[in-house]
PDB file of C-alpha atoms in Angstrom:
ATOM      1  CA  UNK A 648       0.000   0.000   0.000  1.00 95.00           C
ATOM      2  CA  UNK A 649       3.024   2.264   0.445  1.00 93.00           C
ATOM      3  CA  UNK A 650       3.557   1.970  -3.298  1.00 95.00           C
ATOM      4  CA  UNK A 651      -0.091   2.842  -4.019  1.00 97.00           C
ATOM      5  CA  UNK A 652       0.264   5.834  -1.691  1.00 97.00           C
ATOM      6  CA  UNK A 653       3.375   6.968  -3.565  1.00 97.00           C
ATOM      7  CA  UNK A 654       1.285   6.875  -6.757  1.00 98.00           C
ATOM      8  CA  UNK A 655      -1.441   8.899  -5.010  1.00 98.00           C
ATOM      9  CA  UNK A 656       1.232  11.509  -4.227  1.00 97.00           C
ATOM     10  CA  UNK A 657       2.112  11.626  -7.899  1.00 97.00           C
ATOM     11  CA  UNK A 658      -1.554  12.374  -8.702  1.00 97.00           C
ATOM     12  CA  UNK A 659      -1.506  15.077  -6.001  1.00 96.00           C
ATOM     13  CA  UNK A 660       1.519  16.745  -7.612  1.00 95.00           C
ATOM     14  CA  UNK A 661      -0.373  16.728 -10.924  1.00 95.00           C
ATOM     15  CA  UNK A 662      -3.366  18.426  -9.227  1.00 95.00           C
ATOM     16  CA  UNK A 663      -5.504  15.321  -9.667  1.00 95.00           C
ATOM     17  CA  UNK A 664      -7.643  13.739  -6.926  1.00 96.00           C
ATOM     18  CA  UNK A 665      -4.869  11.751  -5.148  1.00 98.00           C
ATOM     19  CA  UNK A 666      -5.715   8.067  -5.570  1.00 98.00           C
ATOM     20  CA  UNK A 667      -3.172   5.387  -6.418  1.00 98.00           C
ATOM     21  CA  UNK A 668      -3.465   1.678  -7.223  1.00 98.00           C
ATOM     22  CA  UNK A 669      -1.249  -1.288  -7.999  1.00 98.00           C
ATOM     23  CA  UNK A 670      -1.802  -4.863  -9.179  1.00 98.00           C
ATOM     24  CA  UNK A 671       0.328  -7.508  -7.469  1.00 98.00           C
ATOM     25  CA  UNK A 672       1.050 -11.052  -8.663  1.00 97.00           C
ATOM     26  CA  UNK A 673       3.144 -13.432  -6.531  1.00 96.00           C
ATOM     27  CA  UNK A 674       4.556 -10.528  -4.551  1.00 94.00           C
ATOM     28  CA  UNK A 675       5.565  -8.586  -7.673  1.00 97.00           C
ATOM     29  CA  UNK A 676       3.966  -5.347  -8.805  1.00 97.00           C
ATOM     30  CA  UNK A 677       2.734  -5.947 -12.362  1.00 97.00           C
ATOM     31  CA  UNK A 678       0.611  -2.808 -12.812  1.00 97.00           C
ATOM     32  CA  UNK A 679       0.628   0.766 -11.528  1.00 98.00           C
ATOM     33  CA  UNK A 680      -1.860   3.610 -11.852  1.00 98.00           C
ATOM     34  CA  UNK A 681      -2.768   6.966 -10.402  1.00 98.00           C
ATOM     35  CA  UNK A 682      -5.836   9.046 -11.061  1.00 97.00           C
ATOM     36  CA  UNK A 683      -5.519  11.082 -14.282  1.00 95.00           C
ATOM     37  CA  UNK A 684      -9.103  12.065 -15.072  1.00 92.00           C
ATOM     38  CA  UNK A 685      -8.184  15.722 -15.692  1.00 90.00           C
ATOM     39  CA  UNK A 686      -4.911  15.313 -17.555  1.00 90.00           C
ATOM     40  CA  UNK A 687      -6.313  12.538 -19.766  1.00 89.00           C
ATOM     41  CA  UNK A 688      -9.662  14.335 -20.094  1.00 86.00           C
ATOM     42  CA  UNK A 689     -11.439  11.057 -19.395  1.00 88.00           C
ATOM     43  CA  UNK A 690     -13.797   9.872 -16.674  1.00 90.00           C
ATOM     44  CA  UNK A 691     -12.307   6.425 -17.252  1.00 92.00           C
ATOM     45  CA  UNK A 692      -8.808   7.365 -16.071  1.00 93.00           C
ATOM     46  CA  UNK A 693      -9.264   6.197 -12.478  1.00 97.00           C
ATOM     47  CA  UNK A 694      -6.181   4.797 -10.719  1.00 98.00           C
ATOM     48  CA  UNK A 695      -7.572   1.250 -10.648  1.00 98.00           C
ATOM     49  CA  UNK A 696      -8.466   1.231 -14.369  1.00 97.00           C
ATOM     50  CA  UNK A 697      -4.999   2.484 -15.320  1.00 97.00           C
ATOM     51  CA  UNK A 698      -3.334  -0.097 -13.038  1.00 97.00           C
ATOM     52  CA  UNK A 699      -5.412  -2.895 -14.614  1.00 96.00           C
ATOM     53  CA  UNK A 700      -4.579  -1.749 -18.158  1.00 94.00           C
ATOM     54  CA  UNK A 701      -0.901  -1.502 -17.213  1.00 96.00           C
ATOM     55  CA  UNK A 702      -0.940  -5.021 -15.748  1.00 96.00           C
ATOM     56  CA  UNK A 703      -2.761  -6.512 -18.779  1.00 92.00           C
ATOM     57  CA  UNK A 704      -0.190  -4.918 -21.081  1.00 91.00           C
ATOM     58  CA  UNK A 705       2.735  -6.106 -18.971  1.00 94.00           C
ATOM     59  CA  UNK A 706       1.645  -9.733 -18.733  1.00 92.00           C
ATOM     60  CA  UNK A 707       0.027  -9.718 -22.200  1.00 89.00           C
ATOM     61  CA  UNK A 708      -3.244 -11.140 -20.927  1.00 89.00           C
ATOM     62  CA  UNK A 709      -6.664  -9.585 -20.388  1.00 88.00           C
ATOM     63  CA  UNK A 710      -7.231 -11.890 -17.401  1.00 93.00           C
ATOM     64  CA  UNK A 711      -5.313 -11.117 -14.208  1.00 95.00           C
ATOM     65  CA  UNK A 712      -5.824 -14.475 -12.499  1.00 95.00           C
ATOM     66  CA  UNK A 713      -4.476 -14.878  -8.921  1.00 96.00           C
ATOM     67  CA  UNK A 714      -3.641 -11.206  -8.514  1.00 98.00           C
ATOM     68  CA  UNK A 715      -4.488  -8.603  -5.879  1.00 98.00           C
ATOM     69  CA  UNK A 716      -5.366  -4.977  -6.450  1.00 98.00           C
ATOM     70  CA  UNK A 717      -4.365  -2.401  -3.837  1.00 98.00           C
ATOM     71  CA  UNK A 718      -6.083   0.971  -3.997  1.00 98.00           C
ATOM     72  CA  UNK A 719      -5.705   3.864  -1.567  1.00 98.00           C
ATOM     73  CA  UNK A 720      -9.468   4.555  -1.776  1.00 98.00           C
ATOM     74  CA  UNK A 721     -12.520   2.290  -2.022  1.00 98.00           C
ATOM     75  CA  UNK A 722     -13.292   1.600  -5.701  1.00 98.00           C
ATOM     76  CA  UNK A 723     -16.431   2.868  -7.482  1.00 97.00           C
ATOM     77  CA  UNK A 724     -18.788   0.567  -9.425  1.00 97.00           C
ATOM     78  CA  UNK A 725     -16.943   1.121 -12.709  1.00 97.00           C
ATOM     79  CA  UNK A 726     -13.630   0.023 -11.224  1.00 97.00           C
ATOM     80  CA  UNK A 727     -15.163  -2.807  -9.197  1.00 97.00           C
ATOM     81  CA  UNK A 728     -16.791  -4.273 -12.334  1.00 97.00           C
ATOM     82  CA  UNK A 729     -13.496  -3.981 -14.240  1.00 97.00           C
ATOM     83  CA  UNK A 730     -11.743  -5.757 -11.332  1.00 97.00           C
ATOM     84  CA  UNK A 731     -14.310  -8.580 -11.452  1.00 97.00           C
ATOM     85  CA  UNK A 732     -14.135  -8.897 -15.255  1.00 95.00           C
ATOM     86  CA  UNK A 733     -10.322  -8.985 -15.077  1.00 96.00           C
ATOM     87  CA  UNK A 734     -10.617 -11.978 -12.688  1.00 96.00           C
ATOM     88  CA  UNK A 735      -8.573 -10.286  -9.955  1.00 97.00           C
ATOM     89  CA  UNK A 736      -8.902 -12.333  -6.741  1.00 97.00           C
ATOM     90  CA  UNK A 737      -8.576  -9.769  -4.004  1.00 97.00           C
ATOM     91  CA  UNK A 738      -9.088  -6.030  -3.433  1.00 98.00           C
ATOM     92  CA  UNK A 739      -7.313  -4.242  -0.614  1.00 98.00           C
ATOM     93  CA  UNK A 740      -8.223  -0.609  -0.094  1.00 98.00           C
ATOM     94  CA  UNK A 741      -7.117   2.002   2.400  1.00 98.00           C
ATOM     95  CA  UNK A 742      -9.942   4.447   3.151  1.00 98.00           C
ATOM     96  CA  UNK A 743     -13.643   4.363   2.379  1.00 98.00           C
ATOM     97  CA  UNK A 744     -15.246   6.673  -0.217  1.00 97.00           C
ATOM     98  CA  UNK A 745     -18.586   7.611   1.389  1.00 96.00           C
ATOM     99  CA  UNK A 746     -20.204   9.028  -1.785  1.00 95.00           C
ATOM    100  CA  UNK A 747     -19.380   6.417  -4.406  1.00 95.00           C
ATOM    101  CA  UNK A 748     -17.526   3.496  -2.783  1.00 97.00           C
ATOM    102  CA  UNK A 749     -19.154   0.368  -4.166  1.00 98.00           C
ATOM    103  CA  UNK A 750     -17.701  -2.226  -1.764  1.00 98.00           C
ATOM    104  CA  UNK A 751     -19.076  -1.105   1.608  1.00 98.00           C
ATOM    105  CA  UNK A 752     -20.113   2.571   1.467  1.00 97.00           C
ATOM    106  CA  UNK A 753     -23.013   2.924  -0.973  1.00 97.00           C
ATOM    107  CA  UNK A 754     -23.347  -0.714  -2.031  1.00 96.00           C
ATOM    108  CA  UNK A 755     -22.074  -4.233  -1.334  1.00 96.00           C
ATOM    109  CA  UNK A 756     -21.394  -4.744  -5.000  1.00 97.00           C
ATOM    110  CA  UNK A 757     -18.925  -7.635  -4.643  1.00 97.00           C
ATOM    111  CA  UNK A 758     -21.555  -9.654  -2.761  1.00 95.00           C
ATOM    112  CA  UNK A 759     -24.192  -9.453  -5.484  1.00 94.00           C
ATOM    113  CA  UNK A 760     -25.202 -12.874  -6.759  1.00 92.00           C
ATOM    114  CA  UNK A 761     -25.071 -12.075 -10.475  1.00 93.00           C
ATOM    115  CA  UNK A 762     -21.286 -11.959 -10.841  1.00 94.00           C
ATOM    116  CA  UNK A 763     -19.535 -14.875 -12.545  1.00 89.00           C
ATOM    117  CA  UNK A 764     -16.339 -14.363 -10.532  1.00 93.00           C
ATOM    118  CA  UNK A 765     -15.906 -13.854  -6.828  1.00 94.00           C
ATOM    119  CA  UNK A 766     -13.608 -11.170  -5.397  1.00 97.00           C
ATOM    120  CA  UNK A 767     -12.760 -10.863  -1.690  1.00 97.00           C
ATOM    121  CA  UNK A 768     -11.665  -7.636  -0.036  1.00 98.00           C
ATOM    122  CA  UNK A 769      -9.950  -6.160   2.974  1.00 97.00           C
ATOM    123  CA  UNK A 770     -10.048  -2.529   4.027  1.00 97.00           C
ATOM    124  CA  UNK A 771      -8.248  -0.127   6.339  1.00 95.00           C
ATOM    125  CA  UNK A 772      -4.596  -0.719   5.400  1.00 95.00           C
ATOM    126  CA  UNK A 773      -2.834   2.670   5.910  1.00 96.00           C
ATOM    127  CA  UNK A 774      -6.320   4.146   6.166  1.00 97.00           C
ATOM    128  CA  UNK A 775      -5.237   7.373   7.869  1.00 97.00           C
ATOM    129  CA  UNK A 776      -2.520   8.138   5.316  1.00 97.00           C
ATOM    130  CA  UNK A 777      -4.837   7.345   2.383  1.00 97.00           C
ATOM    131  CA  UNK A 778      -7.546   9.593   3.813  1.00 97.00           C
ATOM    132  CA  UNK A 779      -5.190  12.395   4.869  1.00 97.00           C
ATOM    133  CA  UNK A 780      -3.819  13.010   1.391  1.00 97.00           C
ATOM    134  CA  UNK A 781      -7.382  13.260   0.054  1.00 97.00           C
ATOM    135  CA  UNK A 782      -8.377  15.733   2.763  1.00 96.00           C
ATOM    136  CA  UNK A 783      -5.226  17.791   2.127  1.00 96.00           C
ATOM    137  CA  UNK A 784      -6.013  17.868  -1.595  1.00 96.00           C
ATOM    138  CA  UNK A 785      -9.612  19.023  -1.187  1.00 94.00           C
ATOM    139  CA  UNK A 786      -8.637  21.595   1.466  1.00 93.00           C
ATOM    140  CA  UNK A 787      -5.974  23.027  -0.856  1.00 90.00           C
ATOM    141  CA  UNK A 788      -8.472  23.165  -3.711  1.00 88.00           C
ATOM    142  CA  UNK A 789     -11.025  25.034  -1.604  1.00 88.00           C
ATOM    143  CA  UNK A 790      -8.459  27.708  -0.630  1.00 83.00           C
TER     144      UNK A 790
ATOM    145  CA  UNK B 544     -29.411   2.548 -33.618  1.00 94.00           C
ATOM    146  CA  UNK B 545     -28.753   1.483 -37.230  1.00 93.00           C
ATOM    147  CA  UNK B 546     -25.311   3.052 -36.864  1.00 95.00           C
ATOM    148  CA  UNK B 547     -24.669   1.206 -33.571  1.00 97.00           C
ATOM    149  CA  UNK B 548     -25.760  -2.028 -35.284  1.00 97.00           C
ATOM    150  CA  UNK B 549     -23.315  -1.378 -38.125  1.00 97.00           C
ATOM    151  CA  UNK B 550     -20.573  -1.077 -35.482  1.00 98.00           C
ATOM    152  CA  UNK B 551     -21.745  -4.351 -33.909  1.00 98.00           C
ATOM    153  CA  UNK B 552     -21.313  -5.954 -37.344  1.00 97.00           C
ATOM    154  CA  UNK B 553     -17.764  -4.651 -37.431  1.00 97.00           C
ATOM    155  CA  UNK B 554     -17.099  -6.372 -34.079  1.00 97.00           C
ATOM    156  CA  UNK B 555     -18.662  -9.555 -35.497  1.00 96.00           C
ATOM    157  CA  UNK B 556     -16.296  -9.489 -38.493  1.00 95.00           C
ATOM    158  CA  UNK B 557     -13.390  -9.145 -36.014  1.00 95.00           C
ATOM    159  CA  UNK B 558     -14.662 -12.215 -34.092  1.00 95.00           C
ATOM    160  CA  UNK B 559     -15.547 -10.090 -31.080  1.00 95.00           C
ATOM    161  CA  UNK B 560     -18.867 -10.243 -29.186  1.00 96.00           C
ATOM    162  CA  UNK B 561     -20.946  -8.048 -31.545  1.00 98.00           C
ATOM    163  CA  UNK B 562     -21.939  -4.960 -29.585  1.00 98.00           C
ATOM    164  CA  UNK B 563     -21.852  -1.427 -30.967  1.00 98.00           C
ATOM    165  CA  UNK B 564     -22.437   1.988 -29.405  1.00 98.00           C
ATOM    166  CA  UNK B 565     -22.549   5.639 -30.433  1.00 98.00           C
ATOM    167  CA  UNK B 566     -22.756   8.967 -28.596  1.00 98.00           C
ATOM    168  CA  UNK B 567     -25.073  11.561 -30.148  1.00 98.00           C
ATOM    169  CA  UNK B 568     -25.147  15.314 -29.519  1.00 97.00           C
ATOM    170  CA  UNK B 569     -27.765  17.513 -31.198  1.00 95.00           C
ATOM    171  CA  UNK B 570     -28.453  14.848 -33.789  1.00 94.00           C
ATOM    172  CA  UNK B 571     -24.759  14.415 -34.664  1.00 97.00           C
ATOM    173  CA  UNK B 572     -22.716  11.306 -33.907  1.00 97.00           C
ATOM    174  CA  UNK B 573     -19.744  12.483 -31.838  1.00 97.00           C
ATOM    175  CA  UNK B 574     -18.416   9.089 -30.695  1.00 97.00           C
ATOM    176  CA  UNK B 575     -18.359   5.536 -32.049  1.00 98.00           C
ATOM    177  CA  UNK B 576     -17.298   2.239 -30.513  1.00 98.00           C
ATOM    178  CA  UNK B 577     -17.525  -1.494 -30.978  1.00 98.00           C
ATOM    179  CA  UNK B 578     -16.480  -4.227 -28.599  1.00 97.00           C
ATOM    180  CA  UNK B 579     -12.741  -4.944 -28.843  1.00 95.00           C
ATOM    181  CA  UNK B 580     -11.997  -6.833 -25.625  1.00 91.00           C
ATOM    182  CA  UNK B 581     -10.052  -9.572 -27.449  1.00 90.00           C
ATOM    183  CA  UNK B 582      -8.149  -7.506 -29.986  1.00 90.00           C
ATOM    184  CA  UNK B 583      -7.200  -4.876 -27.393  1.00 89.00           C
ATOM    185  CA  UNK B 584      -6.601  -7.552 -24.732  1.00 86.00           C
ATOM    186  CA  UNK B 585      -8.562  -5.477 -22.253  1.00 88.00           C
ATOM    187  CA  UNK B 586     -11.740  -6.064 -20.266  1.00 90.00           C
ATOM    188  CA  UNK B 587     -12.264  -2.306 -20.524  1.00 92.00           C
ATOM    189  CA  UNK B 588     -12.698  -2.277 -24.284  1.00 93.00           C
ATOM    190  CA  UNK B 589     -16.507  -2.478 -24.268  1.00 97.00           C
ATOM    191  CA  UNK B 590     -18.318  -0.680 -27.081  1.00 98.00           C
ATOM    192  CA  UNK B 591     -19.778   1.960 -24.738  1.00 98.00           C
ATOM    193  CA  UNK B 592     -16.405   2.779 -23.130  1.00 97.00           C
ATOM    194  CA  UNK B 593     -14.752   3.177 -26.541  1.00 97.00           C
ATOM    195  CA  UNK B 594     -17.629   5.359 -27.791  1.00 97.00           C
ATOM    196  CA  UNK B 595     -17.346   7.583 -24.687  1.00 96.00           C
ATOM    197  CA  UNK B 596     -13.565   7.920 -25.066  1.00 94.00           C
ATOM    198  CA  UNK B 597     -13.995   8.713 -28.756  1.00 96.00           C
ATOM    199  CA  UNK B 598     -16.611  11.390 -27.981  1.00 96.00           C
ATOM    200  CA  UNK B 599     -14.483  12.958 -25.208  1.00 92.00           C
ATOM    201  CA  UNK B 600     -11.538  13.159 -27.594  1.00 91.00           C
ATOM    202  CA  UNK B 601     -13.638  14.603 -30.406  1.00 94.00           C
ATOM    203  CA  UNK B 602     -15.257  17.371 -28.358  1.00 92.00           C
ATOM    204  CA  UNK B 603     -12.161  17.811 -26.135  1.00 89.00           C
ATOM    205  CA  UNK B 604     -14.166  17.531 -22.920  1.00 89.00           C
ATOM    206  CA  UNK B 605     -14.456  14.781 -20.302  1.00 88.00           C
ATOM    207  CA  UNK B 606     -18.098  15.749 -19.729  1.00 93.00           C
ATOM    208  CA  UNK B 607     -20.612  14.792 -22.405  1.00 95.00           C
ATOM    209  CA  UNK B 608     -23.428  17.082 -21.278  1.00 95.00           C
ATOM    210  CA  UNK B 609     -26.771  16.830 -23.163  1.00 96.00           C
ATOM    211  CA  UNK B 610     -25.783  13.763 -25.132  1.00 98.00           C
ATOM    212  CA  UNK B 611     -27.393  10.358 -25.678  1.00 98.00           C
ATOM    213  CA  UNK B 612     -25.674   7.000 -25.821  1.00 98.00           C
ATOM    214  CA  UNK B 613     -27.112   4.294 -28.076  1.00 98.00           C
ATOM    215  CA  UNK B 614     -25.942   0.745 -27.442  1.00 98.00           C
ATOM    216  CA  UNK B 615     -27.140  -2.408 -29.171  1.00 98.00           C
ATOM    217  CA  UNK B 616     -27.070  -4.288 -25.828  1.00 98.00           C
ATOM    218  CA  UNK B 617     -27.935  -3.282 -22.247  1.00 98.00           C
ATOM    219  CA  UNK B 618     -24.817  -1.835 -20.558  1.00 98.00           C
ATOM    220  CA  UNK B 619     -23.025  -3.538 -17.639  1.00 97.00           C
ATOM    221  CA  UNK B 620     -22.240  -1.744 -14.364  1.00 97.00           C
ATOM    222  CA  UNK B 621     -18.811  -0.604 -15.550  1.00 97.00           C
ATOM    223  CA  UNK B 622     -20.258   1.089 -18.617  1.00 97.00           C
ATOM    224  CA  UNK B 623     -23.289   2.455 -16.760  1.00 97.00           C
ATOM    225  CA  UNK B 624     -21.044   4.122 -14.154  1.00 97.00           C
ATOM    226  CA  UNK B 625     -18.850   5.586 -16.909  1.00 97.00           C
ATOM    227  CA  UNK B 626     -22.015   6.913 -18.624  1.00 97.00           C
ATOM    228  CA  UNK B 627     -23.138   8.557 -15.363  1.00 97.00           C
ATOM    229  CA  UNK B 628     -19.697  10.033 -14.638  1.00 95.00           C
ATOM    230  CA  UNK B 629     -19.519  11.399 -18.194  1.00 96.00           C
ATOM    231  CA  UNK B 630     -22.829  13.226 -17.536  1.00 96.00           C
ATOM    232  CA  UNK B 631     -24.574  11.633 -20.504  1.00 97.00           C
ATOM    233  CA  UNK B 632     -28.324  12.369 -20.256  1.00 97.00           C
ATOM    234  CA  UNK B 633     -29.932   9.391 -21.904  1.00 97.00           C
ATOM    235  CA  UNK B 634     -29.204   5.739 -22.672  1.00 98.00           C
ATOM    236  CA  UNK B 635     -31.032   3.925 -25.446  1.00 98.00           C
ATOM    237  CA  UNK B 636     -30.341   0.238 -25.799  1.00 98.00           C
ATOM    238  CA  UNK B 637     -31.617  -2.456 -28.125  1.00 98.00           C
ATOM    239  CA  UNK B 638     -31.742  -5.825 -26.377  1.00 98.00           C
ATOM    240  CA  UNK B 639     -31.418  -6.839 -22.732  1.00 98.00           C
ATOM    241  CA  UNK B 640     -28.337  -8.661 -21.392  1.00 97.00           C
ATOM    242  CA  UNK B 641     -29.811 -11.147 -18.883  1.00 96.00           C
ATOM    243  CA  UNK B 642     -26.521 -12.028 -17.139  1.00 95.00           C
ATOM    244  CA  UNK B 643     -24.911  -8.638 -16.593  1.00 95.00           C
ATOM    245  CA  UNK B 644     -27.257  -5.895 -17.783  1.00 97.00           C
ATOM    246  CA  UNK B 645     -27.245  -3.266 -15.046  1.00 98.00           C
ATOM    247  CA  UNK B 646     -30.245  -1.175 -16.134  1.00 98.00           C
ATOM    248  CA  UNK B 647     -33.119  -3.647 -15.882  1.00 98.00           C
ATOM    249  CA  UNK B 648     -31.810  -7.232 -15.995  1.00 97.00           C
ATOM    250  CA  UNK B 649     -29.692  -7.842 -12.869  1.00 97.00           C
ATOM    251  CA  UNK B 650     -30.017  -4.414 -11.246  1.00 96.00           C
ATOM    252  CA  UNK B 651     -31.774  -1.061 -11.525  1.00 96.00           C
ATOM    253  CA  UNK B 652     -28.472   0.734 -11.259  1.00 97.00           C
ATOM    254  CA  UNK B 653     -29.584   4.066 -12.767  1.00 97.00           C
ATOM    255  CA  UNK B 654     -32.299   4.376 -10.101  1.00 95.00           C
ATOM    256  CA  UNK B 655     -29.949   4.084  -7.117  1.00 94.00           C
ATOM    257  CA  UNK B 656     -30.065   7.165  -4.898  1.00 92.00           C
ATOM    258  CA  UNK B 657     -26.305   7.592  -4.484  1.00 93.00           C
ATOM    259  CA  UNK B 658     -25.560   8.925  -7.974  1.00 94.00           C
ATOM    260  CA  UNK B 659     -24.842  12.634  -8.392  1.00 90.00           C
ATOM    261  CA  UNK B 660     -26.219  12.696 -11.939  1.00 93.00           C
ATOM    262  CA  UNK B 661     -29.451  11.295 -13.269  1.00 94.00           C
ATOM    263  CA  UNK B 662     -29.627   9.295 -16.507  1.00 97.00           C
ATOM    264  CA  UNK B 663     -32.879   8.199 -18.169  1.00 97.00           C
ATOM    265  CA  UNK B 664     -33.196   5.242 -20.490  1.00 98.00           C
ATOM    266  CA  UNK B 665     -35.299   3.640 -23.169  1.00 97.00           C
ATOM    267  CA  UNK B 666     -35.014   0.065 -24.383  1.00 97.00           C
ATOM    268  CA  UNK B 667     -36.139  -2.131 -27.249  1.00 95.00           C
ATOM    269  CA  UNK B 668     -35.150  -0.047 -30.288  1.00 95.00           C
ATOM    270  CA  UNK B 669     -34.249  -2.579 -33.036  1.00 96.00           C
ATOM    271  CA  UNK B 670     -34.302  -5.184 -30.282  1.00 97.00           C
ATOM    272  CA  UNK B 671     -34.655  -8.180 -32.617  1.00 97.00           C
ATOM    273  CA  UNK B 672     -31.749  -7.145 -34.845  1.00 97.00           C
ATOM    274  CA  UNK B 673     -29.512  -6.375 -31.836  1.00 97.00           C
ATOM    275  CA  UNK B 674     -30.306  -9.747 -30.287  1.00 97.00           C
ATOM    276  CA  UNK B 675     -30.088 -11.720 -33.527  1.00 97.00           C
ATOM    277  CA  UNK B 676     -26.494 -10.743 -34.266  1.00 97.00           C
ATOM    278  CA  UNK B 677     -25.490 -11.806 -30.733  1.00 97.00           C
ATOM    279  CA  UNK B 678     -27.251 -15.178 -31.120  1.00 96.00           C
ATOM    280  CA  UNK B 679     -25.645 -15.700 -34.531  1.00 96.00           C
ATOM    281  CA  UNK B 680     -22.218 -14.946 -33.052  1.00 96.00           C
ATOM    282  CA  UNK B 681     -22.540 -17.355 -30.120  1.00 94.00           C
ATOM    283  CA  UNK B 682     -24.025 -20.071 -32.343  1.00 93.00           C
ATOM    284  CA  UNK B 683     -21.085 -19.733 -34.771  1.00 90.00           C
ATOM    285  CA  UNK B 684     -18.627 -19.875 -31.867  1.00 88.00           C
ATOM    286  CA  UNK B 685     -20.180 -23.051 -30.501  1.00 88.00           C
ATOM    287  CA  UNK B 686     -19.898 -24.792 -33.884  1.00 83.00           C
TER     288      UNK B 686
END
């Protein structure tokens, strides 16, 4: 999660909402992403989506079997569905996203019975650090 | 929807699940996409996502205000969330997707109270044609 946080810092420096994500396979980082919605001019450029695309490119496979995704912030429905479709096994996120977090905050999306792949999750790893950088970003933007 | 169906045919010719989508603004097509998950090696390469990215690039804006998205098949949660985040006003789809369709089939995702943007929808336009090309594709793949 330290690595995902470092990526969140990179987003912060680029004046983007500071969220970072990595994909890990057998202890190795195979994909990295940080939020780039403004610089890429795309609502799709969430940290998780970019990390998944990076991982798929690196291992030349559109299925990321037996991998884990770490994200500093709870994923939204778009990212959660991409994680499921990519066959990632496990999501670990730092802090909750009360307005759009699909895992525990506004929905229990992973638990829905219609998915054809099951993803487990864990939350709260480096929660304070993941939350603090977000708060610092939004405070700076308000000023 | 004829244009979205033509894009679905293009996916079919590329041996991809035949789904097509367009984004329309003031009667003009500003974005086009067809499913390319295999050729792009990415679970993100759904027709709707590609059409949204194409439209954002063409109008140089990550918000697609006052636009409509036509898709031959009912969008999944990933695409529906991208449509909401892109501020598209209206979704029109041809046929339902019973296993993953997020609008009416497995969920009523657009109706959930947590979204910060409201999207309306209409279904059934050229339903038989949109469904037929899918059935033809899966039948050919089984043989």
